[in-house]
Backbone as JSON, one array per atom type, in Angstrom:
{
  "sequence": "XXXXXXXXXXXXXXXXXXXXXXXXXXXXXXXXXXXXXXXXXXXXXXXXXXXXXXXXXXXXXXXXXXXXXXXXXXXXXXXXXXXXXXXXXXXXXXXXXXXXXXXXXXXXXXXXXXXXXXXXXXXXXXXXXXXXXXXXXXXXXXXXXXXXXXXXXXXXXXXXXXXXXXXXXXXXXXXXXXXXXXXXXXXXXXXXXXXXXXXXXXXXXXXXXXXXXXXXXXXXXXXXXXXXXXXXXXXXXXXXXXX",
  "N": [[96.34, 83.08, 116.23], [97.4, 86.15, 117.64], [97.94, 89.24, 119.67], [99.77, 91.89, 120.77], [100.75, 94.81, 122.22], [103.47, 97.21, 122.7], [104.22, 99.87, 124.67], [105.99, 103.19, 124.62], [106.11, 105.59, 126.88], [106.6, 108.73, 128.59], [106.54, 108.36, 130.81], [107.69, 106.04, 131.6], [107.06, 102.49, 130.54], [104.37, 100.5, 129.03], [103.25, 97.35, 128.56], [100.74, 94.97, 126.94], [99.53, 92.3, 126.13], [97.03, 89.44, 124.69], [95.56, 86.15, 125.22], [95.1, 84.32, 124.02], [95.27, 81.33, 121.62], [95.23, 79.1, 118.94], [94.23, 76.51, 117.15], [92.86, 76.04, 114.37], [89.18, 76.28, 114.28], [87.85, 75.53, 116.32], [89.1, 74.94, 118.37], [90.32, 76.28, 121.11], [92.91, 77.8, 123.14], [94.64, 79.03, 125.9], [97.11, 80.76, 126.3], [100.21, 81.78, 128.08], [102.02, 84.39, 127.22], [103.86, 87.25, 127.38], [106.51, 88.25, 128.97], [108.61, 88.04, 131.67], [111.68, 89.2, 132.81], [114.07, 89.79, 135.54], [116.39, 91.77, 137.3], [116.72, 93.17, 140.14], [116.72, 96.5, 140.83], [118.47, 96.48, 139.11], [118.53, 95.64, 136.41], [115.67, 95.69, 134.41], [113.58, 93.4, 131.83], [111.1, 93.13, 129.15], [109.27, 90.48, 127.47], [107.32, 90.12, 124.6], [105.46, 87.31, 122.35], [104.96, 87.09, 118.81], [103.68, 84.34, 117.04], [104.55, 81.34, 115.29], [103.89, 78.74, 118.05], [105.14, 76.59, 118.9], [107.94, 77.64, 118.75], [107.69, 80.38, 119.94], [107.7, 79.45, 123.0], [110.03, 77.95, 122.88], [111.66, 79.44, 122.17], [111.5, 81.19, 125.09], [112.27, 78.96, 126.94], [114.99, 78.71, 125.92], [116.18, 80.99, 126.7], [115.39, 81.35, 129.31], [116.8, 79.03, 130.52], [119.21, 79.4, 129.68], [119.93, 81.54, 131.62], [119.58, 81.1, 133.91], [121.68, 79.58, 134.55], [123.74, 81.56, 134.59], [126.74, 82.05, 134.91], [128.15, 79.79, 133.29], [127.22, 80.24, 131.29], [127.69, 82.63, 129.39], [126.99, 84.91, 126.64], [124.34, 85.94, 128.63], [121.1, 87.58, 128.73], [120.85, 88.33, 131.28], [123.05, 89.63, 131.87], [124.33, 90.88, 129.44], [124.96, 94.44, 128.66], [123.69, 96.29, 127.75], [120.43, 97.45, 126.7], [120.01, 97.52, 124.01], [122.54, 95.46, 123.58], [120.49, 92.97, 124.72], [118.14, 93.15, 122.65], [119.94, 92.41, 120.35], [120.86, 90.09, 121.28], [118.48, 88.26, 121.66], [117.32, 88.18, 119.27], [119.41, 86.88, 117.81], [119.01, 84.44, 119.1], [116.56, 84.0, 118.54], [116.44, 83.44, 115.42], [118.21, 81.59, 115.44], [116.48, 79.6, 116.8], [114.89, 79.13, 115.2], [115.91, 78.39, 112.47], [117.0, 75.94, 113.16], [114.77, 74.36, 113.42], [114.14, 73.93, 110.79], [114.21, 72.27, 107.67], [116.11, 73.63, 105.52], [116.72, 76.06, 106.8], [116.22, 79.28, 107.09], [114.52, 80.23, 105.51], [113.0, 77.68, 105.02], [110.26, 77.24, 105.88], [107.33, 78.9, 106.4], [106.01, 78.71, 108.41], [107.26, 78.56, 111.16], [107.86, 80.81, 111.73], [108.23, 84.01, 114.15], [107.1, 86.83, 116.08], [108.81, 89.52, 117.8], [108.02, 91.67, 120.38], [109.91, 93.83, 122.63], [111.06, 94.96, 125.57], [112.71, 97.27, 128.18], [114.58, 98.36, 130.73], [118.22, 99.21, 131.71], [120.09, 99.47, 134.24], [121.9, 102.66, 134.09], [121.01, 103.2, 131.65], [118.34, 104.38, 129.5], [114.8, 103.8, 129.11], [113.7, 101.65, 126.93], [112.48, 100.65, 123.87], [112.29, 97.92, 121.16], [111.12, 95.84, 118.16], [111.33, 92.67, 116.85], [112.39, 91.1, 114.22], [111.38, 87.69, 112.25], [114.01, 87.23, 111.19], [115.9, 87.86, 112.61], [116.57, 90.47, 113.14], [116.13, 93.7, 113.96], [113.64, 96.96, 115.04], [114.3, 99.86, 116.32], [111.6, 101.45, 118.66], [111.16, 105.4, 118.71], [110.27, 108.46, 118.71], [109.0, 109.44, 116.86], [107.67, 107.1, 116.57], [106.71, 105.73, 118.56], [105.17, 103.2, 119.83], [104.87, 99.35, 119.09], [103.02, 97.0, 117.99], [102.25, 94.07, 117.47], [100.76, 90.51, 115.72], [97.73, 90.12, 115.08], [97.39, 93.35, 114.01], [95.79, 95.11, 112.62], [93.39, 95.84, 113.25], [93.21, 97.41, 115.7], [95.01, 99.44, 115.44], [93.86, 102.33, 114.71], [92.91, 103.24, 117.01], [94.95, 103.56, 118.64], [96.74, 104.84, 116.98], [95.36, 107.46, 116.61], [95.03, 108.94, 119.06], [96.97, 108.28, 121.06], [99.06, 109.59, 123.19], [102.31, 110.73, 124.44], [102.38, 111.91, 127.17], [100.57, 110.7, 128.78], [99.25, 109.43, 131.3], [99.97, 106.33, 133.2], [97.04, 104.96, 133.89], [95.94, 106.06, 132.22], [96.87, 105.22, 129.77], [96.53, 102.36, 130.14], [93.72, 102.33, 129.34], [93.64, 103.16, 127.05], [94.79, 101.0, 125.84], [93.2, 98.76, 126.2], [90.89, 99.76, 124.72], [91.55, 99.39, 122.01], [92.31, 96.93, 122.17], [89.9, 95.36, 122.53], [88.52, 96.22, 120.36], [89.98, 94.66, 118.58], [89.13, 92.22, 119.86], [86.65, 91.96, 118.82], [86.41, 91.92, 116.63], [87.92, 90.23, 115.6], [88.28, 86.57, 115.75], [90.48, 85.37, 116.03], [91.7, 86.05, 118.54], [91.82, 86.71, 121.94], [90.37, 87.23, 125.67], [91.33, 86.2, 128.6], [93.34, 89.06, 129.18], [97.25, 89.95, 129.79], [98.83, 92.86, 131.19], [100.56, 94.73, 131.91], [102.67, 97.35, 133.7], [105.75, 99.57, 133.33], [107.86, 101.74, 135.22], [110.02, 104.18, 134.74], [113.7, 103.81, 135.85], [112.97, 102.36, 138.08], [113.34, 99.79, 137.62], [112.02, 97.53, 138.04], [108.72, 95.39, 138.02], [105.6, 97.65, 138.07], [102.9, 97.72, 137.83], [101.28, 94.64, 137.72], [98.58, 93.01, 135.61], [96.21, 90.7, 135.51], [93.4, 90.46, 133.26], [90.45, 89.38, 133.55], [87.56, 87.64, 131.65], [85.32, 88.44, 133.19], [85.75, 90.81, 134.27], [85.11, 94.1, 135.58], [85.81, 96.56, 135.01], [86.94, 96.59, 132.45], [84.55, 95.39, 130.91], [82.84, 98.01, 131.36], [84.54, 100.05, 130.36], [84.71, 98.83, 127.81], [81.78, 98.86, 126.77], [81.33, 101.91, 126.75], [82.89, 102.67, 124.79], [81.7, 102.06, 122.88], [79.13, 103.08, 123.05], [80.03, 105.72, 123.21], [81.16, 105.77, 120.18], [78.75, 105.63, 118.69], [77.41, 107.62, 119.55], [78.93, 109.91, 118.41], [79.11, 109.4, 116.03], [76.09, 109.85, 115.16], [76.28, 112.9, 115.65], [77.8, 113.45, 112.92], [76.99, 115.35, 110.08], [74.98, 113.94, 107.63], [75.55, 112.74, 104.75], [74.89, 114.68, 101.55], [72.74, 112.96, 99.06]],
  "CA": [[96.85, 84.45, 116.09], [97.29, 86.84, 118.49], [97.99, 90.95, 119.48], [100.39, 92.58, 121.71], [101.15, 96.26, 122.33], [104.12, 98.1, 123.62], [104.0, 101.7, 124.61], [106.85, 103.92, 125.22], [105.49, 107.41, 127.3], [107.73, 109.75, 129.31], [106.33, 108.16, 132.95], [108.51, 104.43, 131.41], [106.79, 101.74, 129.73], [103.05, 99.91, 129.18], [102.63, 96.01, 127.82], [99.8, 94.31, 127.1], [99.22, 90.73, 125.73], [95.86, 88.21, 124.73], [96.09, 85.1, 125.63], [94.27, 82.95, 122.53], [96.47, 80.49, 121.14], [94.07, 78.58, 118.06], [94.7, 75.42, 115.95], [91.31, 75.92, 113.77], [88.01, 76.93, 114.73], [86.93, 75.05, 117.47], [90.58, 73.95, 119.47], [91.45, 77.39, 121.54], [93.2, 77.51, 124.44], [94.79, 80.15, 126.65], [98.47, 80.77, 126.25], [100.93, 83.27, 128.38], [102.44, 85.41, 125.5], [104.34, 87.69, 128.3], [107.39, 87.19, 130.2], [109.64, 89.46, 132.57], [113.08, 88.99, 133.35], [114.28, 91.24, 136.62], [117.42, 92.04, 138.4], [116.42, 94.02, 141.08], [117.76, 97.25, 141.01], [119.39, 96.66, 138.2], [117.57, 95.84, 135.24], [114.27, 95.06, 134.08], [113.12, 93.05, 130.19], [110.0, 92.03, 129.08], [108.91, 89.98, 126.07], [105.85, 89.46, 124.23], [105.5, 86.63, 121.47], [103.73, 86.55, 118.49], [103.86, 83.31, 115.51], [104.71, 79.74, 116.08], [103.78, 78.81, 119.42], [106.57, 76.57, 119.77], [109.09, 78.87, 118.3], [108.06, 80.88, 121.45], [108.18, 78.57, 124.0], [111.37, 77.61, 122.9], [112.72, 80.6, 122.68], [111.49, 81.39, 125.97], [112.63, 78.25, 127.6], [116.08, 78.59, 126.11], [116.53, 82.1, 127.17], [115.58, 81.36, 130.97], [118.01, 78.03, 130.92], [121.07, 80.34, 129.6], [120.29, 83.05, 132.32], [119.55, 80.53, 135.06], [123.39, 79.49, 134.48], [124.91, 82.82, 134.2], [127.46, 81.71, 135.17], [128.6, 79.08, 132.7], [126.61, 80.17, 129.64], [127.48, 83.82, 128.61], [126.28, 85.6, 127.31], [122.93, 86.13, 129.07], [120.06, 88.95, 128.72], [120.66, 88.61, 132.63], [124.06, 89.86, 131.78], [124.93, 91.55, 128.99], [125.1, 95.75, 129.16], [122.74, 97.13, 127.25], [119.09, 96.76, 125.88], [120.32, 97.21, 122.77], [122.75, 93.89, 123.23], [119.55, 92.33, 125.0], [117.78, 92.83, 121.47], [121.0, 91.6, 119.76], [120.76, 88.72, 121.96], [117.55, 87.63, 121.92], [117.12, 87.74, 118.33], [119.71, 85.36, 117.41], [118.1, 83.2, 119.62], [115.09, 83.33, 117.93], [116.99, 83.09, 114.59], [119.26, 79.61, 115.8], [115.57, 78.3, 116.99], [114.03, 78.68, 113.86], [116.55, 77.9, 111.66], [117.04, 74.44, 114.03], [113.61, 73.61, 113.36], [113.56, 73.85, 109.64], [115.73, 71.12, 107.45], [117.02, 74.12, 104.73], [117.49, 76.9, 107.21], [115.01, 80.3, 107.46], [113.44, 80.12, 104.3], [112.49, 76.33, 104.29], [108.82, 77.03, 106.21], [107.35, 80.51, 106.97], [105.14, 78.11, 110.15], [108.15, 78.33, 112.28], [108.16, 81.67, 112.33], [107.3, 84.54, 115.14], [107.54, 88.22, 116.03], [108.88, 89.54, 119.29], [108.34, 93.03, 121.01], [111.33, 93.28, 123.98], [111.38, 95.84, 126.22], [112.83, 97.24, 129.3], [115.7, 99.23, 130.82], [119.51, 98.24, 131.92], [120.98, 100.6, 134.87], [123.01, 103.16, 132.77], [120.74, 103.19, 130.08], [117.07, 104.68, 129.49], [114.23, 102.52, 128.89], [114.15, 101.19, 125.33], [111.32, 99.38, 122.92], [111.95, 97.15, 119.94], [110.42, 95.22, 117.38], [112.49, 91.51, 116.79], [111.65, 89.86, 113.58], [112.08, 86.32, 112.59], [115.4, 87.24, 110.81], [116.44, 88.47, 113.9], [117.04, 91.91, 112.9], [114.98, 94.94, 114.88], [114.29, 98.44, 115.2], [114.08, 100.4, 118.28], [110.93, 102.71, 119.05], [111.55, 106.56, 118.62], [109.69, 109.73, 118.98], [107.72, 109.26, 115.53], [107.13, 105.72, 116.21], [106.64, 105.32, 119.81], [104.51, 101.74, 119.97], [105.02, 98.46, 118.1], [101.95, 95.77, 117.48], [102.62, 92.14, 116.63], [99.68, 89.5, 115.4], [96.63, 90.86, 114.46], [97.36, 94.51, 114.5], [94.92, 96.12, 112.06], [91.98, 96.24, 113.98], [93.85, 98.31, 116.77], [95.77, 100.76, 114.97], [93.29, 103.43, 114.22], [92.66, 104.35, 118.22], [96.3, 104.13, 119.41], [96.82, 106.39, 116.19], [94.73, 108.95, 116.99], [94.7, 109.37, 120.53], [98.22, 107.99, 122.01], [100.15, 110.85, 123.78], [103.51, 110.46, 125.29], [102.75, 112.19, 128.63], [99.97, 110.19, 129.18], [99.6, 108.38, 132.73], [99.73, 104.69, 132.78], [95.79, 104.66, 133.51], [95.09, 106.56, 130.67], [97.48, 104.16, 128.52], [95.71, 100.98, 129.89], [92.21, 102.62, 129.15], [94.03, 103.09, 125.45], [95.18, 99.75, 125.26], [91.7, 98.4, 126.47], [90.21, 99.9, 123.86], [92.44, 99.2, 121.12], [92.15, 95.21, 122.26], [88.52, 95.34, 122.59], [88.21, 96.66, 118.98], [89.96, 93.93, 118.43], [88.25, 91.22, 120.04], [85.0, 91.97, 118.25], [86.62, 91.67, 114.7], [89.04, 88.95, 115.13], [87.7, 85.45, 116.46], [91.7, 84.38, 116.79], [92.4, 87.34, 119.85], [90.8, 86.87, 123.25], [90.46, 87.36, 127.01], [92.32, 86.76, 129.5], [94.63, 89.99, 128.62], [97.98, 90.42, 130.15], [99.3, 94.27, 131.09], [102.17, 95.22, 132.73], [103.34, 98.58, 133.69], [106.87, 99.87, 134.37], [108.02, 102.79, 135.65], [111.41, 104.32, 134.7], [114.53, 104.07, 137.12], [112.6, 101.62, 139.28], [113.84, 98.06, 137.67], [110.79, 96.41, 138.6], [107.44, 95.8, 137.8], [105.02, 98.22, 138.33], [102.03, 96.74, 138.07], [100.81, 93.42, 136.77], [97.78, 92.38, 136.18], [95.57, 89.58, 134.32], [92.05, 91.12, 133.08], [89.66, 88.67, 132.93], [86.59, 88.02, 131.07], [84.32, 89.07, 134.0], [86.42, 91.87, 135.02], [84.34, 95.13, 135.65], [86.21, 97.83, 134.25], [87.25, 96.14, 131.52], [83.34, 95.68, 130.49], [82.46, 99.51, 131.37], [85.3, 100.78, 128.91], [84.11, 98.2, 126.25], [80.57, 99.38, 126.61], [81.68, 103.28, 126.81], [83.54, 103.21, 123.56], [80.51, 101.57, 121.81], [78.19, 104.13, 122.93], [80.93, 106.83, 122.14], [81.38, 106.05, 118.98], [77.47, 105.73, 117.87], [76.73, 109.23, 119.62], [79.54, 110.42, 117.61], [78.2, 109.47, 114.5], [75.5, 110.32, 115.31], [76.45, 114.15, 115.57], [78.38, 114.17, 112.02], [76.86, 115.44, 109.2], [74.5, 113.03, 106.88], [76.17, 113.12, 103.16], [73.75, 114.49, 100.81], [72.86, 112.15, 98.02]],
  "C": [[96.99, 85.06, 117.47], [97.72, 88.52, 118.6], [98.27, 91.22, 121.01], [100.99, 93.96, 121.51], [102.31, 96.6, 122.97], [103.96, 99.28, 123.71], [104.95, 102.53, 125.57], [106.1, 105.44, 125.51], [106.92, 107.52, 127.61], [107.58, 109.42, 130.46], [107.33, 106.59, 132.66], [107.67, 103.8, 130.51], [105.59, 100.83, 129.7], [103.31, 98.53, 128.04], [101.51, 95.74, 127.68], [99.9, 93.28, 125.55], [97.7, 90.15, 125.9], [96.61, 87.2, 124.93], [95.67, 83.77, 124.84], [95.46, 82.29, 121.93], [95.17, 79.45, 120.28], [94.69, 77.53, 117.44], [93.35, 74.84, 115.46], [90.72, 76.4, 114.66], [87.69, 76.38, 116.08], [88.28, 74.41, 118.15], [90.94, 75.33, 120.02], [91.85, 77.04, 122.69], [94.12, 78.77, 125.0], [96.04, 80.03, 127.22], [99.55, 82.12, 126.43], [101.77, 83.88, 127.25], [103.72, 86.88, 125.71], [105.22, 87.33, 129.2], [108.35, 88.2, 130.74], [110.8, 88.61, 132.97], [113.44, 90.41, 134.62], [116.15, 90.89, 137.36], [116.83, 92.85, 139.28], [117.21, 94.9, 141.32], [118.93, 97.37, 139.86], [119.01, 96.68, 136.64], [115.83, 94.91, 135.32], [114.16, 94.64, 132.13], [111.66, 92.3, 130.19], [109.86, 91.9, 127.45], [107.83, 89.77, 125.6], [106.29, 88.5, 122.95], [104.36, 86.42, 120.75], [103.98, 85.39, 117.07], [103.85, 82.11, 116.03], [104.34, 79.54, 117.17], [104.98, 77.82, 120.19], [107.75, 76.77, 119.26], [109.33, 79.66, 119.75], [108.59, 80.31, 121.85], [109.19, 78.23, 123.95], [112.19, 78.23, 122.95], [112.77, 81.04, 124.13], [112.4, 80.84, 126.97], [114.5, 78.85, 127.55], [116.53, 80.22, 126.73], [116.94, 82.2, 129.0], [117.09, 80.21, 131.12], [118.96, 78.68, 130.76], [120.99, 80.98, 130.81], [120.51, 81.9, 133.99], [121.12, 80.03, 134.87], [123.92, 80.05, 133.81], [126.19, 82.49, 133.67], [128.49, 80.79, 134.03], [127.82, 79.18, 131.16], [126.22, 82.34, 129.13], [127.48, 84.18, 127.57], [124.67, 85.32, 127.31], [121.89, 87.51, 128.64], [119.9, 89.39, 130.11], [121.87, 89.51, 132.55], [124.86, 91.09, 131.05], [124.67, 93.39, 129.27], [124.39, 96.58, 128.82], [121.64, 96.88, 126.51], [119.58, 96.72, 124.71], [120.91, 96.08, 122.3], [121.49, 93.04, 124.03], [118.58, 92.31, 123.72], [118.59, 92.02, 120.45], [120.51, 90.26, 119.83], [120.11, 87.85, 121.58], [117.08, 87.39, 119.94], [117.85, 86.79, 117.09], [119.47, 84.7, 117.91], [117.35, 82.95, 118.95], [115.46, 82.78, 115.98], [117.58, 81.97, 114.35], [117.95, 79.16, 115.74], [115.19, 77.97, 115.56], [114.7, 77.95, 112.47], [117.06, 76.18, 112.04], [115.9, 74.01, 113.55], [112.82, 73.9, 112.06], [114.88, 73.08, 108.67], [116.24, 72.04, 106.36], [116.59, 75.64, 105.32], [116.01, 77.99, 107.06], [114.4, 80.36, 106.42], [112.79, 79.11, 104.03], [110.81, 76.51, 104.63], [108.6, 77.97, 106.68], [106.29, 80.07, 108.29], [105.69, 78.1, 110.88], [108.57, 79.99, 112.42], [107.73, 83.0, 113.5], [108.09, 85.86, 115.18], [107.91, 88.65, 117.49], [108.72, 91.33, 119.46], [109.18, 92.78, 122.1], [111.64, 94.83, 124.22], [111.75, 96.28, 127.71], [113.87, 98.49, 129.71], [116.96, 98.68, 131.38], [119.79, 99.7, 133.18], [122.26, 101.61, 134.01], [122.43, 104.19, 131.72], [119.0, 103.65, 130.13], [116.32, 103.67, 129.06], [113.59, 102.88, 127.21], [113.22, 100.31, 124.64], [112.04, 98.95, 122.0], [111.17, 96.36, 119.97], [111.44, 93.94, 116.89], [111.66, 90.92, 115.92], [112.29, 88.8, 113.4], [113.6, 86.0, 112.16], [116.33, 87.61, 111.57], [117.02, 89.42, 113.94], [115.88, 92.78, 113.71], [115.03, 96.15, 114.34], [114.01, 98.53, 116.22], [112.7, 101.63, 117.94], [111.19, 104.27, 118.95], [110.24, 107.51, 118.76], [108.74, 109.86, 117.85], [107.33, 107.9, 115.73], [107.76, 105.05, 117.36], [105.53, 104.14, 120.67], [104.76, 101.03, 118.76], [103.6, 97.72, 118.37], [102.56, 94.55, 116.86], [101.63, 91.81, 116.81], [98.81, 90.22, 114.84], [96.25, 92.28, 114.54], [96.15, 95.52, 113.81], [93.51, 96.65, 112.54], [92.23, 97.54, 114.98], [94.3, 99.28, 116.65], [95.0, 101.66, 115.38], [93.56, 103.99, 115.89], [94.28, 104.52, 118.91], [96.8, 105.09, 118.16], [96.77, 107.98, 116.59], [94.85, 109.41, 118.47], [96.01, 108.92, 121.59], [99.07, 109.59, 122.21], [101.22, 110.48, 124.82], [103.58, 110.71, 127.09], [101.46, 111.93, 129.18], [99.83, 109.52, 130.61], [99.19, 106.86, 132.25], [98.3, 104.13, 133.22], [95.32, 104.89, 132.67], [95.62, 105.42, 129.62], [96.47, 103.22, 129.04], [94.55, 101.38, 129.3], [92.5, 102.68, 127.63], [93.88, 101.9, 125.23], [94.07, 98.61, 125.15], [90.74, 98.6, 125.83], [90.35, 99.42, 122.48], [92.06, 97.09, 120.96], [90.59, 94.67, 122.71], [88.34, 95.09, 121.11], [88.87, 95.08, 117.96], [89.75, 92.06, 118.45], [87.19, 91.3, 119.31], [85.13, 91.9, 116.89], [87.23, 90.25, 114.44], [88.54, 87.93, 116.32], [89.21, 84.84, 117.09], [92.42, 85.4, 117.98], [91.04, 87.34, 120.47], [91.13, 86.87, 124.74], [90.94, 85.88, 126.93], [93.33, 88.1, 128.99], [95.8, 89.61, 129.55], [98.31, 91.56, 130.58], [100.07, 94.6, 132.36], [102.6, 96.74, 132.31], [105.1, 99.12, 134.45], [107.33, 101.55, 134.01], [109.89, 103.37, 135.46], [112.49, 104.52, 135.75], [113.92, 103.26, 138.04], [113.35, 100.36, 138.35], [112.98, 97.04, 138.16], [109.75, 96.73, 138.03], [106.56, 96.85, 138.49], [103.9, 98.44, 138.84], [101.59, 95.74, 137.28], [99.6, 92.89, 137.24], [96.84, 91.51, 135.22], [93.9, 89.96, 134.16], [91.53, 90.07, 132.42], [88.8, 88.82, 132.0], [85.36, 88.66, 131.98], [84.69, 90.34, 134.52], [85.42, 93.3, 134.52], [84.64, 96.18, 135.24], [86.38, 97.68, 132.82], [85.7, 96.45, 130.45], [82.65, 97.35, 130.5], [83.29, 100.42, 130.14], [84.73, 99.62, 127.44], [82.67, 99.01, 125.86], [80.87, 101.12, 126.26], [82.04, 103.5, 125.82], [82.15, 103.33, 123.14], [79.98, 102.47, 121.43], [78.54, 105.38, 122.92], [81.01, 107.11, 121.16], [79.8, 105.92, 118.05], [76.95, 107.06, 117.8], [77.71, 110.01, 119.17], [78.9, 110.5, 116.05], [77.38, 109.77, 114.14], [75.08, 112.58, 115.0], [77.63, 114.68, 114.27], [77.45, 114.23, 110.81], [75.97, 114.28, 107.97], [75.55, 113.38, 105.56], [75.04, 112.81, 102.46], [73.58, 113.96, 99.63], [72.17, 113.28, 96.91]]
}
């Protein structure tokens, strides 16, 4: 399994990705789930993947081989004009793979299939979330429903629920998203360190910052611990219910 976040604010755009990749209980291993495409200056896309693992990868692969020969294989996601055809795009890709790698087409095996978040911005064009399922249809992010979740999202919901705000800064979002993927490390055995998280910034076309949060990483552990003992001395201060 796995669990990736997008998060559209008003400062541009926050990722974050685990990196667990499982086949049973005792086989994990530690699989990028995250991937950036850049023009410089011109556009920026990033992808997260969650289902098959080589559904991804394959989608991945074939995505870079088209773009790496622009030139002779349009159209590209390096190319075309607007996030919106970069969702187009990318989700008949993932639609051809899967339907390639099942012998009666998208309904023959629901193991070949995967979920994509894809976000970024195009020069032109503001920066833009969707949600890419395996039918390769989307929606886009909006103002009531400004983050998506793919893989194991139920653990996570409740705190980006309650507490996500649009004009947030992108420390406060990671410290969200850090909490959110905590909550769900401690429920779900198939989502784990290493994270992913990537920040971008609108009108720049580049990353922002990227960075890979280990398991020893020190902040990481201080906000895990901080919720904990947040949410006990909360409970703490509501009300017994009288029997």
């Amino acid at each position: 399994m796995t669990y990736c976040v997008g998060l559209s604010l008003d400062r541009g755009l926050v990722f974050m990705s685990d990196t667990r990749t499982n086949a049973g209980v005792d086989n994990f291993s530690v699989t990028r789930k995250m991937f950036t495409f850049e023009v410089p200056g011109e556009r920026f896309i990033t992808i997260m993947t969650a289902g098959n693992l080589a559904t991804t990868q394959a989608l991945i692969s074939l995505l870079e081989e088209r773009s790496k020969a622009a030139s002779d294989r349009d159209p590209t996601i390096l190319k075309v004009p607007s996030m919106f055809q970069v969702a187009r795009l990318i989700g008949a890709t993932l639609k051809e793979i899967i339907s390639d790698s099942t012998s009666e087409g998208q309904t023959s095996d629901a193991g070949f299939r995967a979920t994509l978040i894809v976000g970024g911005q195009i020069e032109g064009g503001p920066p833009r979330l969707f949600l890419i399922y395996p039918e390769g249809n989307f929606v886009e992010a909006t103002e009531d429903t400004p983050f998506f979740q793919i893989g194991e999202t139920k653990y996570g919901k409740p705190i980006l629920v309650r507490t996500y705000d649009r004009s947030m800064s992108f420390n406060d979002a990671a410290k969200l998203l850090l909490v959110s993927f905590d909550s769900t490390v401690k429920a779900n055995l198939s989502v784990g360190l290493p994270f992913d998280l990537i920040t971008y910034e609108k009108d720049t076309f580049q990353v922002h910052k990227k960075i890979r949060i280990e398991q020893d990483d020190p902040m990481y552990h201080s906000i895990s611990t901080g919720w904990g003992d947040a949410l006990r001395a909360a409970f703490d201060l509501l009300p017994s219910y009288e029997l």
